[in-house]
Tab-separated table of C-alpha atoms in Angstrom:
chain	number	residue	atom	x	y	z
A	1	ASN	CA	-8.946	9.454	-12.159
A	2	TYR	CA	-12.489	10.107	-13.061
A	3	ASP	CA	-15.201	11.762	-11.404
A	4	ASP	CA	-18.779	12.234	-13.003
A	5	LYS	CA	-19.504	15.015	-10.450
A	6	ASP	CA	-22.696	13.231	-9.844
A	7	LYS	CA	-22.377	9.590	-8.620
A	8	ILE	CA	-19.335	7.716	-9.632
A	9	THR	CA	-15.788	8.220	-8.996
A	10	PHE	CA	-12.710	6.143	-9.910
A	11	THR	CA	-9.461	7.072	-8.671
A	12	ASN	CA	-5.977	5.479	-8.675
A	13	LYS	CA	-2.597	5.978	-6.997
A	14	PHE	CA	0.802	4.371	-7.990
A	15	ASP	CA	3.645	4.492	-5.574
A	16	ALA	CA	6.997	3.258	-6.636
A	17	ASN	CA	9.674	3.778	-4.011
A	18	LEU	CA	13.511	2.641	-4.210
A	19	GLY	CA	16.099	3.416	-1.467
A	20	PHE	CA	19.561	1.972	-1.317
A	21	THR	CA	21.647	1.669	1.654
A	22	THR	CA	25.091	0.662	2.442
A	23	VAL	CA	26.371	-1.969	5.147
A	24	GLU	CA	29.644	-2.143	6.440
A	25	GLY	CA	30.003	-5.725	7.466
A	26	ASP	CA	28.680	-7.072	4.096
A	27	THR	CA	31.529	-8.323	2.049
A	28	LEU	CA	29.379	-9.717	-0.767
A	29	HIS	CA	26.720	-6.448	-1.711
A	30	HIS	CA	27.934	-2.937	-2.044
A	31	PHE	CA	24.427	-1.557	-2.000
A	32	LYS	CA	21.245	-3.437	-0.282
A	33	THR	CA	17.822	-2.069	-0.749
A	34	ASN	CA	16.230	-0.318	2.458
A	35	ASN	CA	12.777	0.681	0.779
A	36	ASP	CA	11.472	-1.218	-1.897
A	37	LYS	CA	7.837	-0.989	-3.113
A	38	LEU	CA	5.856	-1.095	-5.764
A	39	ARG	CA	1.812	-0.493	-5.144
A	40	LEU	CA	-1.193	0.244	-7.314
A	41	GLU	CA	-4.456	1.020	-5.441
A	42	SER	CA	-7.620	1.713	-7.451
A	43	THR	CA	-11.165	2.918	-5.608
A	44	LEU	CA	-14.361	2.591	-7.547
A	45	GLY	CA	-17.021	4.510	-5.525
A	46	TYR	CA	-20.812	5.419	-5.855
A	47	LYS	CA	-22.064	8.135	-3.984
A	48	LEU	CA	-25.013	7.384	-1.253
A	49	ALA	CA	-24.728	10.399	0.467
A	50	LYS	CA	-22.768	13.804	0.471
A	51	ASN	CA	-19.560	12.310	2.015
A	52	LEU	CA	-20.604	8.946	1.769
A	53	ASP	CA	-19.675	6.090	-0.918
A	54	ILE	CA	-20.178	2.740	-1.507
A	55	ALA	CA	-16.661	1.870	-2.730
A	56	MET	CA	-14.693	-1.336	-4.130
A	57	LYS	CA	-10.756	-1.061	-3.325
A	58	SER	CA	-8.211	-3.040	-4.957
A	59	LYS	CA	-4.416	-2.734	-3.909
A	60	LEU	CA	-1.607	-4.619	-5.941
A	61	GLU	CA	1.873	-4.735	-4.030
A	62	THR	CA	5.359	-6.269	-4.670
A	63	GLN	CA	8.845	-5.204	-4.610
A	64	ILE	CA	10.968	-4.331	-7.637
A	65	LEU	CA	14.596	-5.974	-6.477
A	66	PRO	CA	15.807	-8.853	-4.771
A	67	ASN	CA	16.821	-8.540	-0.958
A	68	TYR	CA	19.676	-10.092	0.657
A	69	PRO	CA	20.561	-10.618	4.212
A	70	THR	CA	23.913	-9.647	5.521
A	71	ASN	CA	26.963	-11.755	3.765
A	72	SER	CA	24.333	-14.087	1.825
A	73	LYS	CA	23.874	-15.061	-1.637
A	74	ASP	CA	20.524	-16.269	-1.010
A	75	PHE	CA	17.747	-13.779	-1.352
A	76	VAL	CA	14.704	-13.427	0.886
A	77	SER	CA	12.478	-11.217	-1.236
A	78	LYS	CA	12.198	-10.420	-5.352
A	79	PHE	CA	9.894	-9.288	-7.516
A	80	MET	CA	6.763	-11.299	-7.034
A	81	ALA	CA	8.089	-12.953	-4.123
A	82	PRO	CA	5.661	-11.834	-2.258
A	83	PHE	CA	2.847	-10.520	-4.316
A	84	ASP	CA	-0.069	-9.201	-2.247
A	85	ALA	CA	-3.579	-8.425	-3.805
A	86	ASN	CA	-6.534	-7.208	-1.675
A	87	PHE	CA	-10.018	-6.542	-2.638
A	88	SER	CA	-12.760	-5.024	-0.567
A	89	LEU	CA	-16.159	-3.888	-0.730
A	90	GLY	CA	-17.230	-1.180	1.844
A	91	LEU	CA	-18.291	2.177	2.722
A	92	ASN	CA	-15.887	5.136	2.245
A	93	TYR	CA	-16.568	8.690	4.251
A	94	LYS	CA	-15.119	11.419	3.423
A	95	PRO	CA	-15.530	14.504	5.703
A	96	SER	CA	-13.746	17.723	4.876
A	97	TRP	CA	-13.226	20.985	6.790
A	98	GLU	CA	-12.071	24.131	5.710
A	99	ASN	CA	-8.382	23.351	5.733
A	100	PHE	CA	-8.262	19.719	6.348
A	101	SER	CA	-10.022	16.297	4.677
A	102	LEU	CA	-10.015	12.927	5.811
A	103	GLN	CA	-11.162	9.464	3.981
A	104	ILE	CA	-12.161	6.637	6.130
A	105	PHE	CA	-12.881	3.326	4.327
A	106	VAL	CA	-14.590	0.105	6.366
A	107	ALA	CA	-14.910	-3.228	4.663
A	108	PRO	CA	-16.388	-5.459	7.491
A	109	LEU	CA	-16.343	-9.042	6.348
A	110	SER	CA	-15.959	-8.444	2.915
A	111	ALA	CA	-12.067	-8.113	2.174
A	112	TYR	CA	-10.511	-10.714	0.198
A	113	ASN	CA	-6.601	-11.217	0.665
A	114	TYR	CA	-4.277	-13.042	-1.794
A	115	LYS	CA	-0.707	-13.679	-1.482
A	116	PHE	CA	1.532	-14.956	-3.812
A	117	VAL	CA	5.247	-16.214	-4.022
A	118	ARG	CA	6.728	-16.996	-7.050
A	119	TYR	CA	9.668	-19.000	-5.272
A	120	GLU	CA	8.684	-22.126	-3.511
A	121	ASN	CA	11.414	-21.748	-1.116
A	122	LEU	CA	9.996	-18.531	0.124
A	123	ALA	CA	6.701	-19.507	0.324
A	124	SER	CA	6.768	-20.940	4.463
A	125	ARG	CA	8.538	-17.257	5.016
A	126	TYR	CA	5.492	-15.810	4.195
A	127	GLY	CA	2.921	-17.835	5.691
A	128	ILE	CA	2.140	-20.087	2.865
A	129	LYS	CA	2.022	-23.663	3.503
A	130	GLN	CA	4.873	-26.110	2.094
A	131	GLY	CA	4.625	-27.083	-1.546
A	132	ARG	CA	2.113	-24.112	-2.398
A	133	HIS	CA	2.666	-20.926	-4.102
A	134	HIS	CA	-0.291	-18.796	-2.642
A	135	LYS	CA	-2.643	-18.307	0.218
A	136	GLU	CA	-5.856	-16.750	0.438
A	137	ASP	CA	-8.596	-15.452	3.085
A	138	PHE	CA	-11.367	-13.056	4.131
A	139	GLY	CA	-11.358	-10.414	6.838
A	140	THR	CA	-12.140	-7.106	8.010
A	141	GLN	CA	-10.249	-3.868	6.422
A	142	PHE	CA	-10.297	-0.488	7.877
A	143	ILE	CA	-8.353	2.273	6.219
A	144	VAL	CA	-7.612	6.092	7.125
A	145	THR	CA	-6.022	8.259	4.401
A	146	VAL	CA	-5.376	12.260	4.962
A	147	PRO	CA	-4.681	13.291	1.527
A	148	ARG	CA	-2.088	15.648	0.907
A	149	GLN	CA	-2.599	18.633	3.247
A	150	LYS	CA	-0.480	21.791	3.167
A	151	ILE	CA	0.845	22.470	6.915
A	152	MET	CA	3.329	25.142	6.018
A	153	LYS	CA	3.972	27.285	3.172
A	154	LEU	CA	6.284	24.854	1.276
A	155	VAL	CA	5.369	21.914	3.261
A	156	GLU	CA	2.764	19.136	2.415
A	157	TRP	CA	1.678	16.040	4.563
A	158	TYR	CA	0.317	12.742	3.527
A	159	SER	CA	-0.679	9.858	6.025
A	160	ARG	CA	-2.285	6.658	5.348
A	161	ALA	CA	-2.974	3.756	8.058
A	162	GLU	CA	-4.301	0.162	7.002
A	163	LEU	CA	-5.476	-2.569	9.213
A	164	TYR	CA	-6.540	-5.981	7.905
A	165	THR	CA	-7.571	-8.817	9.817
A	166	ASN	CA	-8.690	-12.360	9.251
A	167	TYR	CA	-9.198	-12.760	12.798
A	168	ALA	CA	-6.224	-15.062	13.100
A	169	ARG	CA	-3.443	-12.560	12.186
A	170	THR	CA	-3.745	-8.863	11.755
A	171	PHE	CA	-1.880	-6.694	9.503
A	172	PHE	CA	-1.429	-2.713	10.315
A	173	GLN	CA	0.797	-0.529	8.320
A	174	TRP	CA	0.914	3.199	9.137
A	175	GLU	CA	2.438	5.675	6.306
A	176	ASN	CA	3.757	9.272	6.918
A	177	SER	CA	5.105	11.654	4.399
A	178	PHE	CA	6.277	14.933	4.496
A	179	ASP	CA	7.331	16.809	1.155
A	180	VAL	CA	9.144	19.830	1.196
A	181	SER	CA	9.085	22.243	-1.990
A	182	LEU	CA	12.643	23.418	-2.541
A	183	ASN	CA	11.544	25.616	-5.719
A	184	ARG	CA	8.369	24.774	-8.370
A	185	TYR	CA	10.761	21.880	-10.055
A	186	LEU	CA	12.246	19.952	-6.969
A	187	THR	CA	10.133	18.866	-4.043
């Protein structure tokens, strides 16, 4: 991350989540993924006022491992199937109070969304026309983020809600994370 303490900020966040589960009725797979995400988010901001930046955001997202339906050898998703990229230009409002801070990003009519699916047989599953590997559209993006906040002595909370619409379809995602510190080495 970069902050020149005057006008320019550049922040990056990398998330990698991988979780497994067992399914009693699945005779082909001992373990299946139930949480699989690889995401890189970057924001380049230029300060307009005390808590207001004009910002360019980018988000790149895919998954790590293949995902299979129960008792099937045919995968329904895999690395780069799908791959989502979003680039947007908007305003980033970052108010803060004594014990709480917030970030509200609004990109009206200036968000570009690109979806790529490496395997043509999966393309229609992700809204891509037959015979193609990608689609793109423009729309509006709205993101509300609560950066890590200490809510108790050993508990921190992080929340992120994202809305993207091209006015034909709408995508909404809301993530919440509670981190509990067991000691200084393990959370």
